[in-house]
Amino acid sequence: MENKCNAVIFDLDGTLWDARDCACDIWNRVFDKHEEVNLRMTQELSSSLMGKTMEEIGDVLFPELPVEKRREITDEAGVEEVNYLKENGAILFKGMEDTVCQLAKKYDLYIVSNCQDGYVPAFLEAHGMESYFKDIEMSGRTGKDKGHNIKLLMERNGIENACYVGDTEGDEKAARFAKIPFIWAAYGFGKAKAPDAVIHSITALPEVLTM
């Protein structure tokens, strides 16, 4: 990449792990508790929701329901999801742990996700990765979108040269908003329009960062 970075900020879903299977099970159990919901969560639907905030997910899934009911359902699913993932974890992309361990020796690593509060800590705790990441931020904690949260995290940590690694067009837009390079994780769940670099496996990231 043209701009060298000394900090790498990651998206989580579709970039570091794949939690869709457990998410489908959890969301469908929650749906079953609410007779107003006539919907099943599938991997395809779950993939299409990646990168959205919980509020946006509720708006997409239940446009016919009152806002309060949408929030009730998504909040319930969010809590159950965090509790499950904290204990059980999810599927890590091949080579992710070794790559993160390697990168942490040279770069400051961070995570910014449009997830509910507690979701990123659940990932870190379940897979014993707390020591690799200097700081995290979540839309569920700040109420802000990903672009603002990237800027917030950078300001909080005094970061000047960073890049963002993610798998969706929303991630790309967030990086553009924060005025940092975007590396598209093409192995994930989404698409990108004009990324600064592309990786087809997370194991390719160390080399891309030196280009």
PDB file of C-alpha atoms in Angstrom:
ATOM      1  CA  MET A   1       0.000   0.000   0.000  1.00  0.00           C
ATOM      2  CA  GLU A   2       1.060   3.553  -0.639  1.00  0.00           C
ATOM      3  CA  ASN A   3       0.559   4.693   2.962  1.00  0.00           C
ATOM      4  CA  LYS A   4       2.489   2.683   5.534  1.00  0.00           C
ATOM      5  CA  CYS A   5       0.598   2.061   8.751  1.00  0.00           C
ATOM      6  CA  ASN A   6       1.810   1.238  12.243  1.00  0.00           C
ATOM      7  CA  ALA A   7      -1.656   0.323  13.508  1.00  0.00           C
ATOM      8  CA  VAL A   8      -4.097  -2.211  12.057  1.00  0.00           C
ATOM      9  CA  ILE A   9      -7.785  -1.950  12.897  1.00  0.00           C
ATOM     10  CA  PHE A  10      -9.914  -5.025  12.200  1.00  0.00           C
ATOM     11  CA  ASP A  11     -13.552  -5.706  11.591  1.00  0.00           C
ATOM     12  CA  LEU A  12     -14.661  -8.919  13.348  1.00  0.00           C
ATOM     13  CA  ASP A  13     -17.408 -10.857  11.520  1.00  0.00           C
ATOM     14  CA  GLY A  14     -16.210 -12.050   8.135  1.00  0.00           C
ATOM     15  CA  THR A  15     -12.685 -10.842   8.850  1.00  0.00           C
ATOM     16  CA  LEU A  16     -11.439 -12.668  11.947  1.00  0.00           C
ATOM     17  CA  TRP A  17     -14.177 -15.263  12.510  1.00  0.00           C
ATOM     18  CA  ASP A  18     -17.425 -16.758  11.185  1.00  0.00           C
ATOM     19  CA  ALA A  19     -20.183 -16.838  13.807  1.00  0.00           C
ATOM     20  CA  ARG A  20     -23.099 -17.338  11.409  1.00  0.00           C
ATOM     21  CA  ASP A  21     -24.028 -20.896  12.422  1.00  0.00           C
ATOM     22  CA  CYS A  22     -24.488 -20.133  16.093  1.00  0.00           C
ATOM     23  CA  ALA A  23     -26.098 -16.796  15.232  1.00  0.00           C
ATOM     24  CA  CYS A  24     -28.752 -18.572  13.164  1.00  0.00           C
ATOM     25  CA  ASP A  25     -29.571 -20.979  15.998  1.00  0.00           C
ATOM     26  CA  ILE A  26     -29.754 -18.219  18.596  1.00  0.00           C
ATOM     27  CA  TRP A  27     -31.825 -15.814  16.515  1.00  0.00           C
ATOM     28  CA  ASN A  28     -34.287 -18.555  15.527  1.00  0.00           C
ATOM     29  CA  ARG A  29     -34.778 -19.497  19.185  1.00  0.00           C
ATOM     30  CA  VAL A  30     -35.532 -15.867  19.964  1.00  0.00           C
ATOM     31  CA  PHE A  31     -37.869 -15.595  16.960  1.00  0.00           C
ATOM     32  CA  ASP A  32     -39.815 -18.594  18.280  1.00  0.00           C
ATOM     33  CA  LYS A  33     -40.560 -16.696  21.493  1.00  0.00           C
ATOM     34  CA  HIS A  34     -42.269 -13.867  19.624  1.00  0.00           C
ATOM     35  CA  GLU A  35     -45.479 -14.802  17.819  1.00  0.00           C
ATOM     36  CA  GLU A  36     -45.316 -11.605  15.755  1.00  0.00           C
ATOM     37  CA  VAL A  37     -42.224 -12.939  13.990  1.00  0.00           C
ATOM     38  CA  ASN A  38     -42.734 -15.176  10.971  1.00  0.00           C
ATOM     39  CA  LEU A  39     -39.121 -15.419   9.893  1.00  0.00           C
ATOM     40  CA  ARG A  40     -36.174 -17.821   9.969  1.00  0.00           C
ATOM     41  CA  MET A  41     -32.562 -16.756  10.154  1.00  0.00           C
ATOM     42  CA  THR A  42     -30.437 -18.484   7.523  1.00  0.00           C
ATOM     43  CA  GLN A  43     -26.744 -18.240   6.681  1.00  0.00           C
ATOM     44  CA  GLU A  44     -27.607 -16.259   3.560  1.00  0.00           C
ATOM     45  CA  LEU A  45     -29.733 -13.795   5.517  1.00  0.00           C
ATOM     46  CA  SER A  46     -27.150 -13.595   8.295  1.00  0.00           C
ATOM     47  CA  SER A  47     -24.420 -12.823   5.751  1.00  0.00           C
ATOM     48  CA  SER A  48     -26.495 -10.009   4.255  1.00  0.00           C
ATOM     49  CA  LEU A  49     -26.797  -8.401   7.697  1.00  0.00           C
ATOM     50  CA  MET A  50     -23.077  -8.396   8.452  1.00  0.00           C
ATOM     51  CA  GLY A  51     -21.718  -4.928   9.087  1.00  0.00           C
ATOM     52  CA  LYS A  52     -25.055  -3.498  10.184  1.00  0.00           C
ATOM     53  CA  THR A  53     -25.770  -2.227  13.690  1.00  0.00           C
ATOM     54  CA  MET A  54     -28.335  -4.059  15.809  1.00  0.00           C
ATOM     55  CA  GLU A  55     -30.803  -1.216  15.227  1.00  0.00           C
ATOM     56  CA  GLU A  56     -30.335  -1.503  11.462  1.00  0.00           C
ATOM     57  CA  ILE A  57     -30.773  -5.281  11.652  1.00  0.00           C
ATOM     58  CA  GLY A  58     -34.081  -4.844  13.466  1.00  0.00           C
ATOM     59  CA  ASP A  59     -35.245  -2.340  10.876  1.00  0.00           C
ATOM     60  CA  VAL A  60     -34.376  -4.724   8.024  1.00  0.00           C
ATOM     61  CA  LEU A  61     -35.882  -7.844   9.615  1.00  0.00           C
ATOM     62  CA  PHE A  62     -39.042  -6.406  11.137  1.00  0.00           C
ATOM     63  CA  PRO A  63     -40.092  -3.256   9.252  1.00  0.00           C
ATOM     64  CA  GLU A  64     -43.737  -3.999  10.032  1.00  0.00           C
ATOM     65  CA  LEU A  65     -43.211  -4.040  13.823  1.00  0.00           C
ATOM     66  CA  PRO A  66     -43.146  -1.012  16.132  1.00  0.00           C
ATOM     67  CA  VAL A  67     -39.643   0.287  16.801  1.00  0.00           C
ATOM     68  CA  GLU A  68     -39.868  -0.701  20.470  1.00  0.00           C
ATOM     69  CA  LYS A  69     -40.653  -4.311  19.532  1.00  0.00           C
ATOM     70  CA  ARG A  70     -37.807  -4.436  17.026  1.00  0.00           C
ATOM     71  CA  ARG A  71     -35.391  -3.270  19.708  1.00  0.00           C
ATOM     72  CA  GLU A  72     -36.765  -5.793  22.210  1.00  0.00           C
ATOM     73  CA  ILE A  73     -36.153  -8.705  19.850  1.00  0.00           C
ATOM     74  CA  THR A  74     -32.694  -7.609  18.705  1.00  0.00           C
ATOM     75  CA  ASP A  75     -31.616  -6.811  22.273  1.00  0.00           C
ATOM     76  CA  GLU A  76     -32.725 -10.259  23.435  1.00  0.00           C
ATOM     77  CA  ALA A  77     -30.907 -11.990  20.583  1.00  0.00           C
ATOM     78  CA  GLY A  78     -27.823  -9.853  21.173  1.00  0.00           C
ATOM     79  CA  VAL A  79     -27.571 -10.799  24.836  1.00  0.00           C
ATOM     80  CA  GLU A  80     -28.036 -14.511  24.116  1.00  0.00           C
ATOM     81  CA  GLU A  81     -25.469 -14.333  21.321  1.00  0.00           C
ATOM     82  CA  VAL A  82     -22.827 -12.748  23.565  1.00  0.00           C
ATOM     83  CA  ASN A  83     -23.453 -15.247  26.363  1.00  0.00           C
ATOM     84  CA  TYR A  84     -23.103 -18.185  23.986  1.00  0.00           C
ATOM     85  CA  LEU A  85     -20.026 -16.900  22.176  1.00  0.00           C
ATOM     86  CA  LYS A  86     -18.237 -16.031  25.404  1.00  0.00           C
ATOM     87  CA  GLU A  87     -18.417 -19.691  26.422  1.00  0.00           C
ATOM     88  CA  ASN A  88     -18.152 -21.440  23.063  1.00  0.00           C
ATOM     89  CA  GLY A  89     -16.496 -19.101  20.582  1.00  0.00           C
ATOM     90  CA  ALA A  90     -17.040 -19.494  16.836  1.00  0.00           C
ATOM     91  CA  ILE A  91     -15.186 -20.584  13.701  1.00  0.00           C
ATOM     92  CA  LEU A  92     -11.865 -18.780  13.292  1.00  0.00           C
ATOM     93  CA  PHE A  93     -10.634 -18.182   9.766  1.00  0.00           C
ATOM     94  CA  LYS A  94      -7.730 -20.468   8.898  1.00  0.00           C
ATOM     95  CA  GLY A  95      -4.419 -19.014  10.024  1.00  0.00           C
ATOM     96  CA  MET A  96      -6.025 -16.120  11.898  1.00  0.00           C
ATOM     97  CA  GLU A  97      -4.472 -16.812  15.295  1.00  0.00           C
ATOM     98  CA  ASP A  98      -0.934 -17.253  13.972  1.00  0.00           C
ATOM     99  CA  THR A  99      -1.275 -14.181  11.746  1.00  0.00           C
ATOM    100  CA  VAL A 100      -2.544 -11.972  14.561  1.00  0.00           C
ATOM    101  CA  CYS A 101       0.251 -13.224  16.823  1.00  0.00           C
ATOM    102  CA  GLN A 102       2.795 -12.373  14.119  1.00  0.00           C
ATOM    103  CA  LEU A 103       1.319  -8.924  13.441  1.00  0.00           C
ATOM    104  CA  ALA A 104       1.133  -8.008  17.119  1.00  0.00           C
ATOM    105  CA  LYS A 105       4.924  -8.123  17.299  1.00  0.00           C
ATOM    106  CA  LYS A 106       5.205  -5.296  14.755  1.00  0.00           C
ATOM    107  CA  TYR A 107       1.905  -3.374  14.792  1.00  0.00           C
ATOM    108  CA  ASP A 108      -0.607  -2.121  17.318  1.00  0.00           C
ATOM    109  CA  LEU A 109      -3.815  -4.074  16.715  1.00  0.00           C
ATOM    110  CA  TYR A 110      -7.398  -2.954  17.323  1.00  0.00           C
ATOM    111  CA  ILE A 111     -10.975  -4.058  16.594  1.00  0.00           C
ATOM    112  CA  VAL A 112     -13.912  -1.831  15.647  1.00  0.00           C
ATOM    113  CA  SER A 113     -17.218  -3.570  14.942  1.00  0.00           C
ATOM    114  CA  ASN A 114     -20.845  -2.583  14.383  1.00  0.00           C
ATOM    115  CA  CYS A 115     -21.876  -5.199  16.930  1.00  0.00           C
ATOM    116  CA  GLN A 116     -23.725  -5.152  20.224  1.00  0.00           C
ATOM    117  CA  ASP A 117     -21.878  -4.271  23.415  1.00  0.00           C
ATOM    118  CA  GLY A 118     -19.987  -7.299  24.724  1.00  0.00           C
ATOM    119  CA  TYR A 119     -19.607  -9.063  21.370  1.00  0.00           C
ATOM    120  CA  VAL A 120     -15.933  -8.257  20.772  1.00  0.00           C
ATOM    121  CA  PRO A 121     -14.954  -9.102  24.384  1.00  0.00           C
ATOM    122  CA  ALA A 122     -16.755 -12.444  23.908  1.00  0.00           C
ATOM    123  CA  PHE A 123     -14.523 -13.172  20.901  1.00  0.00           C
ATOM    124  CA  LEU A 124     -11.378 -12.188  22.785  1.00  0.00           C
ATOM    125  CA  GLU A 125     -12.276 -14.164  25.901  1.00  0.00           C
ATOM    126  CA  ALA A 126     -13.452 -17.320  24.142  1.00  0.00           C
ATOM    127  CA  HIS A 127     -10.285 -17.601  22.066  1.00  0.00           C
ATOM    128  CA  GLY A 128      -7.761 -16.183  24.544  1.00  0.00           C
ATOM    129  CA  MET A 129      -6.767 -13.263  22.326  1.00  0.00           C
ATOM    130  CA  GLU A 130      -7.061 -10.345  24.751  1.00  0.00           C
ATOM    131  CA  SER A 131      -3.299  -9.765  24.836  1.00  0.00           C
ATOM    132  CA  TYR A 132      -3.014  -9.135  21.084  1.00  0.00           C
ATOM    133  CA  PHE A 133      -5.395  -6.172  20.828  1.00  0.00           C
ATOM    134  CA  LYS A 134      -4.676  -2.786  22.399  1.00  0.00           C
ATOM    135  CA  ASP A 135      -8.243  -1.453  22.296  1.00  0.00           C
ATOM    136  CA  ILE A 136     -11.687  -2.193  20.861  1.00  0.00           C
ATOM    137  CA  GLU A 137     -14.879  -0.329  20.080  1.00  0.00           C
ATOM    138  CA  MET A 138     -18.461  -1.370  19.308  1.00  0.00           C
ATOM    139  CA  SER A 139     -21.474   0.524  18.036  1.00  0.00           C
ATOM    140  CA  GLY A 140     -23.527  -1.065  20.812  1.00  0.00           C
ATOM    141  CA  ARG A 141     -21.340   0.660  23.380  1.00  0.00           C
ATOM    142  CA  THR A 142     -21.042   4.114  21.827  1.00  0.00           C
ATOM    143  CA  GLY A 143     -24.225   4.419  19.785  1.00  0.00           C
ATOM    144  CA  LYS A 144     -22.056   5.621  16.893  1.00  0.00           C
ATOM    145  CA  ASP A 145     -21.533   4.107  13.453  1.00  0.00           C
ATOM    146  CA  LYS A 146     -18.320   2.365  12.430  1.00  0.00           C
ATOM    147  CA  GLY A 147     -16.711   5.366  10.755  1.00  0.00           C
ATOM    148  CA  HIS A 148     -17.148   7.521  13.842  1.00  0.00           C
ATOM    149  CA  ASN A 149     -15.963   4.680  16.081  1.00  0.00           C
ATOM    150  CA  ILE A 150     -12.786   4.237  14.033  1.00  0.00           C
ATOM    151  CA  LYS A 151     -12.061   7.941  14.445  1.00  0.00           C
ATOM    152  CA  LEU A 152     -12.927   7.749  18.147  1.00  0.00           C
ATOM    153  CA  LEU A 153     -10.568   4.822  18.723  1.00  0.00           C
ATOM    154  CA  MET A 154      -7.775   6.504  16.766  1.00  0.00           C
ATOM    155  CA  GLU A 155      -8.114   9.729  18.740  1.00  0.00           C
ATOM    156  CA  ARG A 156      -8.271   7.862  22.039  1.00  0.00           C
ATOM    157  CA  ASN A 157      -5.066   5.978  21.287  1.00  0.00           C
ATOM    158  CA  GLY A 158      -3.177   8.747  19.502  1.00  0.00           C
ATOM    159  CA  ILE A 159      -3.058   6.781  16.247  1.00  0.00           C
ATOM    160  CA  GLU A 160      -1.898   8.686  13.176  1.00  0.00           C
ATOM    161  CA  ASN A 161      -1.187   5.997  10.575  1.00  0.00           C
ATOM    162  CA  ALA A 162      -3.672   3.137  10.523  1.00  0.00           C
ATOM    163  CA  CYS A 163      -5.463   0.934   8.031  1.00  0.00           C
ATOM    164  CA  TYR A 164      -8.783  -0.869   8.347  1.00  0.00           C
ATOM    165  CA  VAL A 165      -9.281  -4.522   7.407  1.00  0.00           C
ATOM    166  CA  GLY A 166     -12.844  -5.589   6.671  1.00  0.00           C
ATOM    167  CA  ASP A 167     -15.022  -7.573   4.300  1.00  0.00           C
ATOM    168  CA  THR A 168     -17.975  -5.345   3.371  1.00  0.00           C
ATOM    169  CA  GLU A 169     -18.706  -2.182   1.467  1.00  0.00           C
ATOM    170  CA  GLY A 170     -19.839  -0.711   4.778  1.00  0.00           C
ATOM    171  CA  ASP A 171     -16.348  -1.330   6.140  1.00  0.00           C
ATOM    172  CA  GLU A 172     -14.898   0.408   3.107  1.00  0.00           C
ATOM    173  CA  LYS A 173     -17.159   3.437   3.613  1.00  0.00           C
ATOM    174  CA  ALA A 174     -16.183   3.590   7.289  1.00  0.00           C
ATOM    175  CA  ALA A 175     -12.480   3.588   6.406  1.00  0.00           C
ATOM    176  CA  ARG A 176     -13.042   6.342   3.856  1.00  0.00           C
ATOM    177  CA  PHE A 177     -14.909   8.390   6.472  1.00  0.00           C
ATOM    178  CA  ALA A 178     -11.977   7.959   8.859  1.00  0.00           C
ATOM    179  CA  LYS A 179      -9.575   8.825   6.014  1.00  0.00           C
ATOM    180  CA  ILE A 180      -7.491   5.664   6.333  1.00  0.00           C
ATOM    181  CA  PRO A 181      -6.621   2.937   3.777  1.00  0.00           C
ATOM    182  CA  PHE A 182      -9.000  -0.006   3.419  1.00  0.00           C
ATOM    183  CA  ILE A 183      -7.869  -3.602   2.949  1.00  0.00           C
ATOM    184  CA  TRP A 184     -10.658  -5.819   1.670  1.00  0.00           C
ATOM    185  CA  ALA A 185     -10.905  -9.312   3.159  1.00  0.00           C
ATOM    186  CA  ALA A 186     -12.258 -10.963   0.006  1.00  0.00           C
ATOM    187  CA  TYR A 187     -12.653 -14.287   1.829  1.00  0.00           C
ATOM    188  CA  GLY A 188     -15.412 -12.782   3.977  1.00  0.00           C
ATOM    189  CA  PHE A 189     -19.114 -12.187   3.416  1.00  0.00           C
ATOM    190  CA  GLY A 190     -19.326  -8.989   1.383  1.00  0.00           C
ATOM    191  CA  LYS A 191     -17.994  -6.939  -1.485  1.00  0.00           C
ATOM    192  CA  ALA A 192     -15.944  -3.767  -1.925  1.00  0.00           C
ATOM    193  CA  LYS A 193     -15.847  -1.093  -4.613  1.00  0.00           C
ATOM    194  CA  ALA A 194     -12.309   0.277  -4.685  1.00  0.00           C
ATOM    195  CA  PRO A 195     -10.175  -1.093  -1.845  1.00  0.00           C
ATOM    196  CA  ASP A 196      -6.583   0.001  -1.436  1.00  0.00           C
ATOM    197  CA  ALA A 197      -5.522  -3.645  -1.214  1.00  0.00           C
ATOM    198  CA  VAL A 198      -7.137  -7.084  -1.322  1.00  0.00           C
ATOM    199  CA  ILE A 199      -6.384 -10.258   0.611  1.00  0.00           C
ATOM    200  CA  HIS A 200      -7.900 -13.660  -0.167  1.00  0.00           C
ATOM    201  CA  SER A 201      -6.719 -15.117   3.130  1.00  0.00           C
ATOM    202  CA  ILE A 202      -5.868 -13.410   6.376  1.00  0.00           C
ATOM    203  CA  THR A 203      -2.450 -15.056   6.168  1.00  0.00           C
ATOM    204  CA  ALA A 204      -1.673 -12.707   3.253  1.00  0.00           C
ATOM    205  CA  LEU A 205      -2.066  -9.609   5.423  1.00  0.00           C
ATOM    206  CA  PRO A 206       1.521  -9.309   6.763  1.00  0.00           C
ATOM    207  CA  GLU A 207       2.930  -9.177   3.232  1.00  0.00           C
ATOM    208  CA  VAL A 208       0.320  -6.663   2.037  1.00  0.00           C
ATOM    209  CA  LEU A 209       1.123  -4.356   4.941  1.00  0.00           C
ATOM    210  CA  THR A 210       4.759  -4.148   3.826  1.00  0.00           C
ATOM    211  CA  MET A 211       3.951  -3.292   0.192  1.00  0.00           C
TER     212      MET A 211
END
